[in-house]
PDB file of C-alpha atoms in Angstrom:
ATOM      1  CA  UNK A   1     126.085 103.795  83.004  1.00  0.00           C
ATOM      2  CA  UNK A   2     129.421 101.865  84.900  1.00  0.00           C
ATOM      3  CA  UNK A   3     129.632 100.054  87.411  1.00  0.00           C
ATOM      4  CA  UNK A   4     130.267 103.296  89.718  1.00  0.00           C
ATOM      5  CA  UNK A   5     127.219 105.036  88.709  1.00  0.00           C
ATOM      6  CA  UNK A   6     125.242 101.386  89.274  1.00  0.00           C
ATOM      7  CA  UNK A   7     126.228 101.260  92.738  1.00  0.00           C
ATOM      8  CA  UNK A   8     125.484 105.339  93.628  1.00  0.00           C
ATOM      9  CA  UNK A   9     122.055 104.602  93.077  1.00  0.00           C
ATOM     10  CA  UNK A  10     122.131 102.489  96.275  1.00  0.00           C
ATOM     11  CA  UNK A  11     124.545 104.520  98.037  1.00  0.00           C
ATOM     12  CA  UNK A  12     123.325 105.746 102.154  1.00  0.00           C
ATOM     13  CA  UNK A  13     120.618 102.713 102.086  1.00  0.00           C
ATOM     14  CA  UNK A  14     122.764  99.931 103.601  1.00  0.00           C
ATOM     15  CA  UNK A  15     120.839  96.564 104.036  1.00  0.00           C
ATOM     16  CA  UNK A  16     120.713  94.244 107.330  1.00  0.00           C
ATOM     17  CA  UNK A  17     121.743  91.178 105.222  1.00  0.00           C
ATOM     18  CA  UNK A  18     121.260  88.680 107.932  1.00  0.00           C
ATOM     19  CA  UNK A  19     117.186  90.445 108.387  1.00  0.00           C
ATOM     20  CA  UNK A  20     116.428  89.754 105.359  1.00  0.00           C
ATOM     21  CA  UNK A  21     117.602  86.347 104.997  1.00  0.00           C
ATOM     22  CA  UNK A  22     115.542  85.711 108.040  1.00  0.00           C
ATOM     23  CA  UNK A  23     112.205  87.929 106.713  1.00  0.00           C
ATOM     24  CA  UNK A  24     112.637  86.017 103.613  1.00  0.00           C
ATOM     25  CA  UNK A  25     112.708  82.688 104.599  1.00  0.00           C
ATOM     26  CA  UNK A  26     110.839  82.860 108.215  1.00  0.00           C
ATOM     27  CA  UNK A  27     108.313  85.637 107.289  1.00  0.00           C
ATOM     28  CA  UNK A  28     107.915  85.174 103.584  1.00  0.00           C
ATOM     29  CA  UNK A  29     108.631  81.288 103.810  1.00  0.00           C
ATOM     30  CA  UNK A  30     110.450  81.292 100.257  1.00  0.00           C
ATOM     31  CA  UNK A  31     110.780  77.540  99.422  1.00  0.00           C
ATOM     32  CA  UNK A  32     113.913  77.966  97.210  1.00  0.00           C
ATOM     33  CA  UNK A  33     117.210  79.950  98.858  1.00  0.00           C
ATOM     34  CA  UNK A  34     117.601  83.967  97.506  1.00  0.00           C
ATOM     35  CA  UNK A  35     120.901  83.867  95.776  1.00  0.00           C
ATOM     36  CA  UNK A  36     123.080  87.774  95.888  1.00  0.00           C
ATOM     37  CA  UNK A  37     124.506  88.840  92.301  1.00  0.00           C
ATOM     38  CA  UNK A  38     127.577  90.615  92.159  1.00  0.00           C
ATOM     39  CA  UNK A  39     128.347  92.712  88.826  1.00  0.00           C
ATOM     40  CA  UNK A  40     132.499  91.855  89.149  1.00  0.00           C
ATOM     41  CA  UNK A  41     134.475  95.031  87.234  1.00  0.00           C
ATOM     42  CA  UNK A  42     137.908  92.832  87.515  1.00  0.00           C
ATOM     43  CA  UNK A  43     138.459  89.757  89.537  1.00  0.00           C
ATOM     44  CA  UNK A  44     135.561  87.623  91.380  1.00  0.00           C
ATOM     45  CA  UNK A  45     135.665  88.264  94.870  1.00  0.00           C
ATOM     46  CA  UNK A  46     137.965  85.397  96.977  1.00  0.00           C
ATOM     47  CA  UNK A  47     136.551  82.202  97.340  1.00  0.00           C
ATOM     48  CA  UNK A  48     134.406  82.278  94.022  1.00  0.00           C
ATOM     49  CA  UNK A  49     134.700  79.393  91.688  1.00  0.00           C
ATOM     50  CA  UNK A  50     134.937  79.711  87.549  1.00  0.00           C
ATOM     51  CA  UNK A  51     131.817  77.836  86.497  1.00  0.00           C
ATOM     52  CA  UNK A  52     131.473  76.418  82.432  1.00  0.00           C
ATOM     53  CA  UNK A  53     127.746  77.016  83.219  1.00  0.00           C
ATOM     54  CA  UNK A  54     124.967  78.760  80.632  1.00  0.00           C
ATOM     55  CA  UNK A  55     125.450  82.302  82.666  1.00  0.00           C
ATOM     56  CA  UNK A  56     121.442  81.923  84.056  1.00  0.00           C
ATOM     57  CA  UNK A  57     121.881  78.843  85.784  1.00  0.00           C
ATOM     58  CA  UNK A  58     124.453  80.401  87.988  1.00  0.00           C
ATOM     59  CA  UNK A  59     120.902  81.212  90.299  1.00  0.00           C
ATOM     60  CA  UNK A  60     120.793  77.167  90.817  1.00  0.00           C
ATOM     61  CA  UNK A  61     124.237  76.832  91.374  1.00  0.00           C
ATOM     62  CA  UNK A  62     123.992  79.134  94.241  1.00  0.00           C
ATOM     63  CA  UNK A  63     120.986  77.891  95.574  1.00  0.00           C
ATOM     64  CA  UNK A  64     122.694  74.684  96.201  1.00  0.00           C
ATOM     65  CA  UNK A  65     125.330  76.525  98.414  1.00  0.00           C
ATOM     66  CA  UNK A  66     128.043  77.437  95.445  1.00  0.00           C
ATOM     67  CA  UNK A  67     129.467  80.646  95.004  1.00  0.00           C
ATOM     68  CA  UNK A  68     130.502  80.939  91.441  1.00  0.00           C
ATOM     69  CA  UNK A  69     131.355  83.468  88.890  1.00  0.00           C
ATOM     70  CA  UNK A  70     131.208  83.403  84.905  1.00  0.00           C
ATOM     71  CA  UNK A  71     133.487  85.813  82.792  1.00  0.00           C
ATOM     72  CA  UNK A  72     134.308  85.814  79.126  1.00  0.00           C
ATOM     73  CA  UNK A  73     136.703  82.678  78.859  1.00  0.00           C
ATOM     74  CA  UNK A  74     134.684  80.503  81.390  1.00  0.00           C
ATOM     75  CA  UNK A  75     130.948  80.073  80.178  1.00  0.00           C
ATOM     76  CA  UNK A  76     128.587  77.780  78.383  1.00  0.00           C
ATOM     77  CA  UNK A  77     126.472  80.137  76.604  1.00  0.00           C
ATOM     78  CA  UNK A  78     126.836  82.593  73.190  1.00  0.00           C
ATOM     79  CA  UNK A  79     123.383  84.132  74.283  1.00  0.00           C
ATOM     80  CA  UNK A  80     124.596  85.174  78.121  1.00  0.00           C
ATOM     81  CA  UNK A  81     128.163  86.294  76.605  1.00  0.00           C
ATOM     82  CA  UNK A  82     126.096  88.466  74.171  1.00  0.00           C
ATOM     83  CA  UNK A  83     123.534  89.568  76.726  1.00  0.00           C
ATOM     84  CA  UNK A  84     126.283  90.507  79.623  1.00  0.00           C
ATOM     85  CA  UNK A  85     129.084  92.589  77.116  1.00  0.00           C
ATOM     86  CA  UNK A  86     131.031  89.759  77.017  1.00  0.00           C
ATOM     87  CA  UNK A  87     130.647  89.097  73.699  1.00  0.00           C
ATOM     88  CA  UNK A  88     130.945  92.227  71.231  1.00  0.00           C
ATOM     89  CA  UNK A  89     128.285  92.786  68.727  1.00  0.00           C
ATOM     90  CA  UNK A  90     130.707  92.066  65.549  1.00  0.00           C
ATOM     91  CA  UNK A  91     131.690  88.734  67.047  1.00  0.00           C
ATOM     92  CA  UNK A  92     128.340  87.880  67.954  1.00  0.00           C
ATOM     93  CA  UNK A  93     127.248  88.528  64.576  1.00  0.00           C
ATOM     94  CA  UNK A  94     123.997  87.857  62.931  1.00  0.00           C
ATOM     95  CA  UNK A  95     123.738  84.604  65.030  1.00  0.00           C
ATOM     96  CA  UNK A  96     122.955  86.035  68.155  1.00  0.00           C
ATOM     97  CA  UNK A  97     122.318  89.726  67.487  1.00  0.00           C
ATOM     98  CA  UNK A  98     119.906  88.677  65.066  1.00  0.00           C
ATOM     99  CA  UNK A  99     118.490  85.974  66.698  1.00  0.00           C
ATOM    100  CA  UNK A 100     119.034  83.309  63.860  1.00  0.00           C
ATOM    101  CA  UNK A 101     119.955  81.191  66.360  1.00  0.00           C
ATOM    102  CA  UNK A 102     116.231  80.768  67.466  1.00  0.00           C
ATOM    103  CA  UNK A 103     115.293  79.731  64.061  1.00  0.00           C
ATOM    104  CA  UNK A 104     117.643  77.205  63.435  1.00  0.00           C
ATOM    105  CA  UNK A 105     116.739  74.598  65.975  1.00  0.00           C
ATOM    106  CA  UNK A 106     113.470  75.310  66.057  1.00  0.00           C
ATOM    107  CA  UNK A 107     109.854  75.954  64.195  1.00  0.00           C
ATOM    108  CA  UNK A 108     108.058  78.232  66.006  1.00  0.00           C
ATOM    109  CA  UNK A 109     109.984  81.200  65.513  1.00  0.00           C
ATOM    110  CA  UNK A 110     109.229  83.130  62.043  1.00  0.00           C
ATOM    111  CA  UNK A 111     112.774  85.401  61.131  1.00  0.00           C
ATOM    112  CA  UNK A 112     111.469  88.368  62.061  1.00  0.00           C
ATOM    113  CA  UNK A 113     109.676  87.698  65.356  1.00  0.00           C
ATOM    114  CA  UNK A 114     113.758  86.227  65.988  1.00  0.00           C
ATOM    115  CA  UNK A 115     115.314  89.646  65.080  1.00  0.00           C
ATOM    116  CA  UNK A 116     112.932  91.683  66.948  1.00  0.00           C
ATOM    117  CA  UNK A 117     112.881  89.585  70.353  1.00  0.00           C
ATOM    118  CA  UNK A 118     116.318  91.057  69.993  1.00  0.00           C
ATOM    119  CA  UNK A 119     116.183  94.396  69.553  1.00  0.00           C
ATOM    120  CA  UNK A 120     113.738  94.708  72.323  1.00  0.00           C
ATOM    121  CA  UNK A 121     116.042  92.747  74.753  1.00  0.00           C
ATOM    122  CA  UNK A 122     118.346  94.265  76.843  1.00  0.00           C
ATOM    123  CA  UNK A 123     122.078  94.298  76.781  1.00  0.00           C
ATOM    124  CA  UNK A 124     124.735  95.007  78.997  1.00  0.00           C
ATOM    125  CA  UNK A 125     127.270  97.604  77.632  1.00  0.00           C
ATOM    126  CA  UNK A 126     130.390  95.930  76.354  1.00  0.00           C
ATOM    127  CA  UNK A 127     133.120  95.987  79.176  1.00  0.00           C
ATOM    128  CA  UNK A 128     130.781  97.047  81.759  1.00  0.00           C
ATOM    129  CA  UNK A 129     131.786  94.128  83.366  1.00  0.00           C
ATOM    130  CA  UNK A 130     134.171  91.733  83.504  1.00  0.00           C
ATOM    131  CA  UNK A 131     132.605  88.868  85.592  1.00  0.00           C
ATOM    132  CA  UNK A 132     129.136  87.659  87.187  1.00  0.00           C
ATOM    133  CA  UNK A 133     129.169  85.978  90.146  1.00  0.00           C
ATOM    134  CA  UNK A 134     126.736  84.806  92.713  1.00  0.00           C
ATOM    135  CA  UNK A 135     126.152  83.225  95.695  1.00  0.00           C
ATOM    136  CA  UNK A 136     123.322  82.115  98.231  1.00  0.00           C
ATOM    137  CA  UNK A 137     122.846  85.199 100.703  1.00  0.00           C
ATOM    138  CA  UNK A 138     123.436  83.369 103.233  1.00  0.00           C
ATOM    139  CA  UNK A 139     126.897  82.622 102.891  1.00  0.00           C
ATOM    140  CA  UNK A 140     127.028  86.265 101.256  1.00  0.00           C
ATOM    141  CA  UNK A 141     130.265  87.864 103.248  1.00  0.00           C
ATOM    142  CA  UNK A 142     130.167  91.198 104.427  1.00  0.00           C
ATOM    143  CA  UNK A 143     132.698  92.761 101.496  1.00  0.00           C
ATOM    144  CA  UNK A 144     130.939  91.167  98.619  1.00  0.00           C
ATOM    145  CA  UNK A 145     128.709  93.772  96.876  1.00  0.00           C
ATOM    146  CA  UNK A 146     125.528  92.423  96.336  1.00  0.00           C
ATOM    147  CA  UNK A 147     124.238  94.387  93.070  1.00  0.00           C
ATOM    148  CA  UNK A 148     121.006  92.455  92.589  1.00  0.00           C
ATOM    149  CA  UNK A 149     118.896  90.060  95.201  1.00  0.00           C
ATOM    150  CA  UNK A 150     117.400  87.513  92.735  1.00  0.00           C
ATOM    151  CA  UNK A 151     114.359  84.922  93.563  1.00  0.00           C
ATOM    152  CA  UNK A 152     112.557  82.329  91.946  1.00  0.00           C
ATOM    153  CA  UNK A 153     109.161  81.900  93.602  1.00  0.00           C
ATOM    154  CA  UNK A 154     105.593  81.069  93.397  1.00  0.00           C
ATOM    155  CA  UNK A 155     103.397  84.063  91.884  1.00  0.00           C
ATOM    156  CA  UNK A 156     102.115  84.940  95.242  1.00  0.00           C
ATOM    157  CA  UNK A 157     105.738  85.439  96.838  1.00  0.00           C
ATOM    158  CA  UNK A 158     106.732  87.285  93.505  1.00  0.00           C
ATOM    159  CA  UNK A 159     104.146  89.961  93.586  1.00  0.00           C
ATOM    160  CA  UNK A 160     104.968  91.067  97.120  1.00  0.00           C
ATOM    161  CA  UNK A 161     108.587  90.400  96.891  1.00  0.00           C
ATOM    162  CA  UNK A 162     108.492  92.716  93.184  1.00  0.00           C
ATOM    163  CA  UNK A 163     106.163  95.374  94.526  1.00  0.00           C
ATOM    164  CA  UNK A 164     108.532  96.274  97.532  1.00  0.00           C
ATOM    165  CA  UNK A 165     109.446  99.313  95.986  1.00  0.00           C
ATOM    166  CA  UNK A 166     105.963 100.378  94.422  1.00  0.00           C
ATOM    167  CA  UNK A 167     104.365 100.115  98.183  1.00  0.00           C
ATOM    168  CA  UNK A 168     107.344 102.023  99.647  1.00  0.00           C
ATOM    169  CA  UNK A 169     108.249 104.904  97.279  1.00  0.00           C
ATOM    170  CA  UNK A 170     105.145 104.235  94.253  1.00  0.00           C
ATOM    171  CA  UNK A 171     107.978 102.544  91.509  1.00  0.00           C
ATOM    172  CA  UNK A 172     105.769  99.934  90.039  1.00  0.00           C
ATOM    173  CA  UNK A 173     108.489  96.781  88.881  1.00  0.00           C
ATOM    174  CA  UNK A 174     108.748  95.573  85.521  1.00  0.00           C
ATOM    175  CA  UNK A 175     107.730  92.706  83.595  1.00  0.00           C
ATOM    176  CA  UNK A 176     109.167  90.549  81.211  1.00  0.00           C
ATOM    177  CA  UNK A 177     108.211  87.607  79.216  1.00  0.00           C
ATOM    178  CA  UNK A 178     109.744  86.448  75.959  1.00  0.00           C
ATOM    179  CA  UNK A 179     113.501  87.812  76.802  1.00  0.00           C
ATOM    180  CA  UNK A 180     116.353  85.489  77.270  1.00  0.00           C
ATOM    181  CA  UNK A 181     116.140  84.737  81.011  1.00  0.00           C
ATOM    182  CA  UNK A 182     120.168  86.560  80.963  1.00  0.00           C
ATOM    183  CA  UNK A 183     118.580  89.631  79.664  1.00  0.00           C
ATOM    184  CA  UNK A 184     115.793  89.781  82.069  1.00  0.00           C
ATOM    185  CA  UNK A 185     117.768  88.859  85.071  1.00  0.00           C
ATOM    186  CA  UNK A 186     120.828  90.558  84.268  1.00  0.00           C
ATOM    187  CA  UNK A 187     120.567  93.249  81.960  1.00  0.00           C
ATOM    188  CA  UNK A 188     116.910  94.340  82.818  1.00  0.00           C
ATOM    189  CA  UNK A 189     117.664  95.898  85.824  1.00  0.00           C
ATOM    190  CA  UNK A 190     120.776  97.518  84.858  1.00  0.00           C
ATOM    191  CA  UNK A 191     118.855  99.544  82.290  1.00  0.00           C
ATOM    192  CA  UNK A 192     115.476 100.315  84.293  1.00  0.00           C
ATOM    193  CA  UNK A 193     117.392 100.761  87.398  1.00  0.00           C
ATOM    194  CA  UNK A 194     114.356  99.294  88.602  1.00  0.00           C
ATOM    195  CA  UNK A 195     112.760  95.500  89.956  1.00  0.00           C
ATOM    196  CA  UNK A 196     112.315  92.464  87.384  1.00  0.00           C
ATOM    197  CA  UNK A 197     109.570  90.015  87.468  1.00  0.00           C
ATOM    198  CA  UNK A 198     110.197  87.977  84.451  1.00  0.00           C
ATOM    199  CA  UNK A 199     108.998  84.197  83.937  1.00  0.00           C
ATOM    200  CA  UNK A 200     111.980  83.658  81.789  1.00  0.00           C
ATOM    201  CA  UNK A 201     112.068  81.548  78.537  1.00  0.00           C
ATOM    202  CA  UNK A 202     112.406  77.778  78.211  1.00  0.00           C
ATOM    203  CA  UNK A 203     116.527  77.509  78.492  1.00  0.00           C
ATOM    204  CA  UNK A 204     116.363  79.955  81.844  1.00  0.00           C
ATOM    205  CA  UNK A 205     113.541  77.857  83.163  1.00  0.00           C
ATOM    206  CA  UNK A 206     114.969  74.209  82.288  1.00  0.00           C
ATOM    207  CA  UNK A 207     118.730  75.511  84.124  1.00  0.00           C
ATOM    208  CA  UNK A 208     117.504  76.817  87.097  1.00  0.00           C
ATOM    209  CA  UNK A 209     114.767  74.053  87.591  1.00  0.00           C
ATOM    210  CA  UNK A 210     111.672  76.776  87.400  1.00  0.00           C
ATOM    211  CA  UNK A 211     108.657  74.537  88.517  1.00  0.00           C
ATOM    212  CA  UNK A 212     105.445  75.765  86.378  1.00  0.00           C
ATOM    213  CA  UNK A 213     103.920  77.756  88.934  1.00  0.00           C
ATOM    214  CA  UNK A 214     107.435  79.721  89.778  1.00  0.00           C
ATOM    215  CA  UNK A 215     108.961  82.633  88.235  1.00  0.00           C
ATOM    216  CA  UNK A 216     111.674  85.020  88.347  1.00  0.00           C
ATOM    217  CA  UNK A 217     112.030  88.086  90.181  1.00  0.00           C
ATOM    218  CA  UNK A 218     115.304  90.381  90.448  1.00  0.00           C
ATOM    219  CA  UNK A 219     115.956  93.949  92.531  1.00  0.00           C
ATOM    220  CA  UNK A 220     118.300  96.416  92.015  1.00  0.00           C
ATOM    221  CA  UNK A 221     120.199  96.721  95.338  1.00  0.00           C
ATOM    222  CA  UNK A 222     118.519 100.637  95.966  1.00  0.00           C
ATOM    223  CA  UNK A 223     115.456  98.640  95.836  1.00  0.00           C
ATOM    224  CA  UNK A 224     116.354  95.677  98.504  1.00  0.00           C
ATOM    225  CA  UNK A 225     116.155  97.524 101.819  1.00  0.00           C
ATOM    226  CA  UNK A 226     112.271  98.466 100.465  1.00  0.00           C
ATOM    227  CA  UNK A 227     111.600  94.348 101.543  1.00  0.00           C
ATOM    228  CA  UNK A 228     112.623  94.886 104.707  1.00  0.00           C
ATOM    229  CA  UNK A 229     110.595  98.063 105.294  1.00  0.00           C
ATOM    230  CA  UNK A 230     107.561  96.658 103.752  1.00  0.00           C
ATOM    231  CA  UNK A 231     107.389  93.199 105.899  1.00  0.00           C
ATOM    232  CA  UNK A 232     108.203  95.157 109.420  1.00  0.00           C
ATOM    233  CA  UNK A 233     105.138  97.048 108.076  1.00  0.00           C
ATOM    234  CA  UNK A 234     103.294  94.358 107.186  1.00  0.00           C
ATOM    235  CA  UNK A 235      99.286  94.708 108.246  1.00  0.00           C
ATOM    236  CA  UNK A 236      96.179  94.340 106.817  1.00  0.00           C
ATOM    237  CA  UNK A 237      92.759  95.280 107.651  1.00  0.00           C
ATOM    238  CA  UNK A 238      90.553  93.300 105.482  1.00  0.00           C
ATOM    239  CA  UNK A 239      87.253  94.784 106.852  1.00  0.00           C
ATOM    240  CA  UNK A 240      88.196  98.113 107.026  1.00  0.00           C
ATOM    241  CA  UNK A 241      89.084  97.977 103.462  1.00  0.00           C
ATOM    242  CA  UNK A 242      86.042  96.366 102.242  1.00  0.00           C
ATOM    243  CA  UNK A 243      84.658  99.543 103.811  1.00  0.00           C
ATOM    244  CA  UNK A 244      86.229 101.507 102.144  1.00  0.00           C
ATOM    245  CA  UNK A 245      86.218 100.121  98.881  1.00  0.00           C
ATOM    246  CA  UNK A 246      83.181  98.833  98.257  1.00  0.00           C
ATOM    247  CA  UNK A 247      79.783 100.051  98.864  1.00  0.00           C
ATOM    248  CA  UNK A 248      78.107  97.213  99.781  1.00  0.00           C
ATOM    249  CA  UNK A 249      80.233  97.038 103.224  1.00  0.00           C
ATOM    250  CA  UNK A 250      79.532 100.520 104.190  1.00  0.00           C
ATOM    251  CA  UNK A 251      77.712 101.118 106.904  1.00  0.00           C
ATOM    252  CA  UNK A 252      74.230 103.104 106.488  1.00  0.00           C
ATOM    253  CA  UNK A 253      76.033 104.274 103.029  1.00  0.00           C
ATOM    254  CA  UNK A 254      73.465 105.324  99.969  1.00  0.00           C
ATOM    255  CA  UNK A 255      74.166 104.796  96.409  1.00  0.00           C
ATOM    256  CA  UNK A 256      75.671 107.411  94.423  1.00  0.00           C
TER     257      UNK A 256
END
C-alpha cells in the first residue's frame, strides 16, 4: 500500500475537525490534548518544525502546542527510523531487525524472545514515506491531512474512543502490547487499516509521559468520523438492558 491507496480508504467521509475537538475534550473530557498525524510523502507541510526527537515522542511534543515533523536525517531513534522505512533493512542490520539491541542493555530479554518481538512487529514499507509530522488538532489547519487521530488516555476513555468503529460498522480495534510504541502507533494502523489500542513499551511510555493508568490509542482517518457518530448517539438505558440481559430483572420471566 502508498500513501494514495492509504488515504482512498477515507475518501467521501470528511470529518468536522473543530466537532471533534470539542466532543473530545467537552463530551469525552480527555485530560491530555489529541494530537493529528500526518504520513508526509515529500516535504512537511508549512510551518512544521524538524525535531531531533525519538520519532514516538513527537505525540508530547504536540500536545504541548508544537507542530513538528521527523524524516530520515532529523531523528533520535534507530528503532523509529527502522519501524517508519526510514531506515532500510541492510542498514539496520542485525541490530535492530534482529532486535539485539534489546539484549544488550538489558537482562530480561532472552535472544530469541528479541528476534521474534521483531518479526511480529510491524513495519512501514521503505519509502512509503518520507516524513512524520504531527500536531495538536487544534491548531490542525484545514490543508494538513490528518492520516491518524492519536490519544493517550485513561482505560475508560480508550475503550470508547477505540471501539468507535466496532459500535458503528462491527470492526473490533486492535491491541498491542510488547511492540515498540513506533510500530504500534505508526505502523499498526497502516497495515490493519484499522484502530490501535496499544499500552506501548517502556521508551514510548517514558517520552510521551504515559501515567500508569494511561495508554495509547490511534485511528486510521476512515475510522475518525465513527467518534463523532457514536457520541451524537450517545444513550444508554441501563434498566432496559438489565432486562434484557439478565433474567433476574425480567419482569414475571421463568427460568429456562
Amino acid at each position: 500500500m502508498n500513501l494514495r491507496e492509504w488515504r482512498s480508504l477515507s475518501a467521501g467521509r470528511p470529518v468536522d475537525r473543530a466537532r471533534l475537538y470539542d466532543i473530545l475534550m467537552n463530551q469525552v473530557r480527555l485530560k491530555r490534548e489529541p494530537v493529528a498525524v500526518t504520513y508526509c510523502d515529500a516535504a512537511p507541510p508549512p510551518g512544521y518544525q524538524p525535531a531531533r526527537v525519538p520519532v514516538c515522542s513527537i505525540l508530547h511534543h504536540a500536545e504541548r502546542g508544537k507542530k513538528i515533523y521527523v524524516d530520515a536525517q532529523q531523528h533520535d531513534c534507530y528503532v523509529g527510523q527502522y519501524h517508519l522505512g526510514f531506515l532500510p533493512h541492510e542498514e539496520a542490520g542485525s541490530l535492530i531487525c534482529d532486535g539485539e539491541y534489546l539484549t544488550m542493555a538489558q537482562g530480561f530479554f532472552t535472544p530469541v524472545a528479541a528476534k521474534r518481538n521483531k518479526q511480529q512487529s510491524y513495519t512501514l514499507p521503505v519509502g512509503a514515506i518520507a516524513a512524520i509530522a504531527a500536531a495538536p488538532l487544534r491548531d490542525l489547519d484545514a490543508d494538513v491531512p490528518m492520516d491518524l487521530l492519536c490519544i493517550i488516555t485513561d482505560a475508560q476513555r480508550a475503550m470508547q474512543i477505540a471501539g468507535a468503529a466496532s459500535v458503528r460498522e462491527g470492526t473490533l480495534p486492535h491491541g498491542e502490547l510488547g511492540p515498540s510504541s513506533c510500530s504500534s502507533l505508526f505502523a499498526a494502523p497502516w497495515h490493519t487499516q484499522n484502530t490501535v489500542f496499544a499500552l506501548g513499551e517502556g521508551g514510548g511510555r517514558g517520552f510521551n509521559h504515559v501515567a500508569s493508568g494511561e495508554l495509547f490509542v490511534a485511528l486510521p482517518a476512515h475510522h475518525i468520523a465513527y467518534v463523532i457518530e457514536m457520541f451524537e448517539n450517545f444513550w444508554f438505558k441501563p434498566d432496559e438492558m438489565r432486562r434484557l440481559m439478565f433474567p433476574s430483572h425480567a419482569a414475571g420471566s421463568a427460568p429456562r
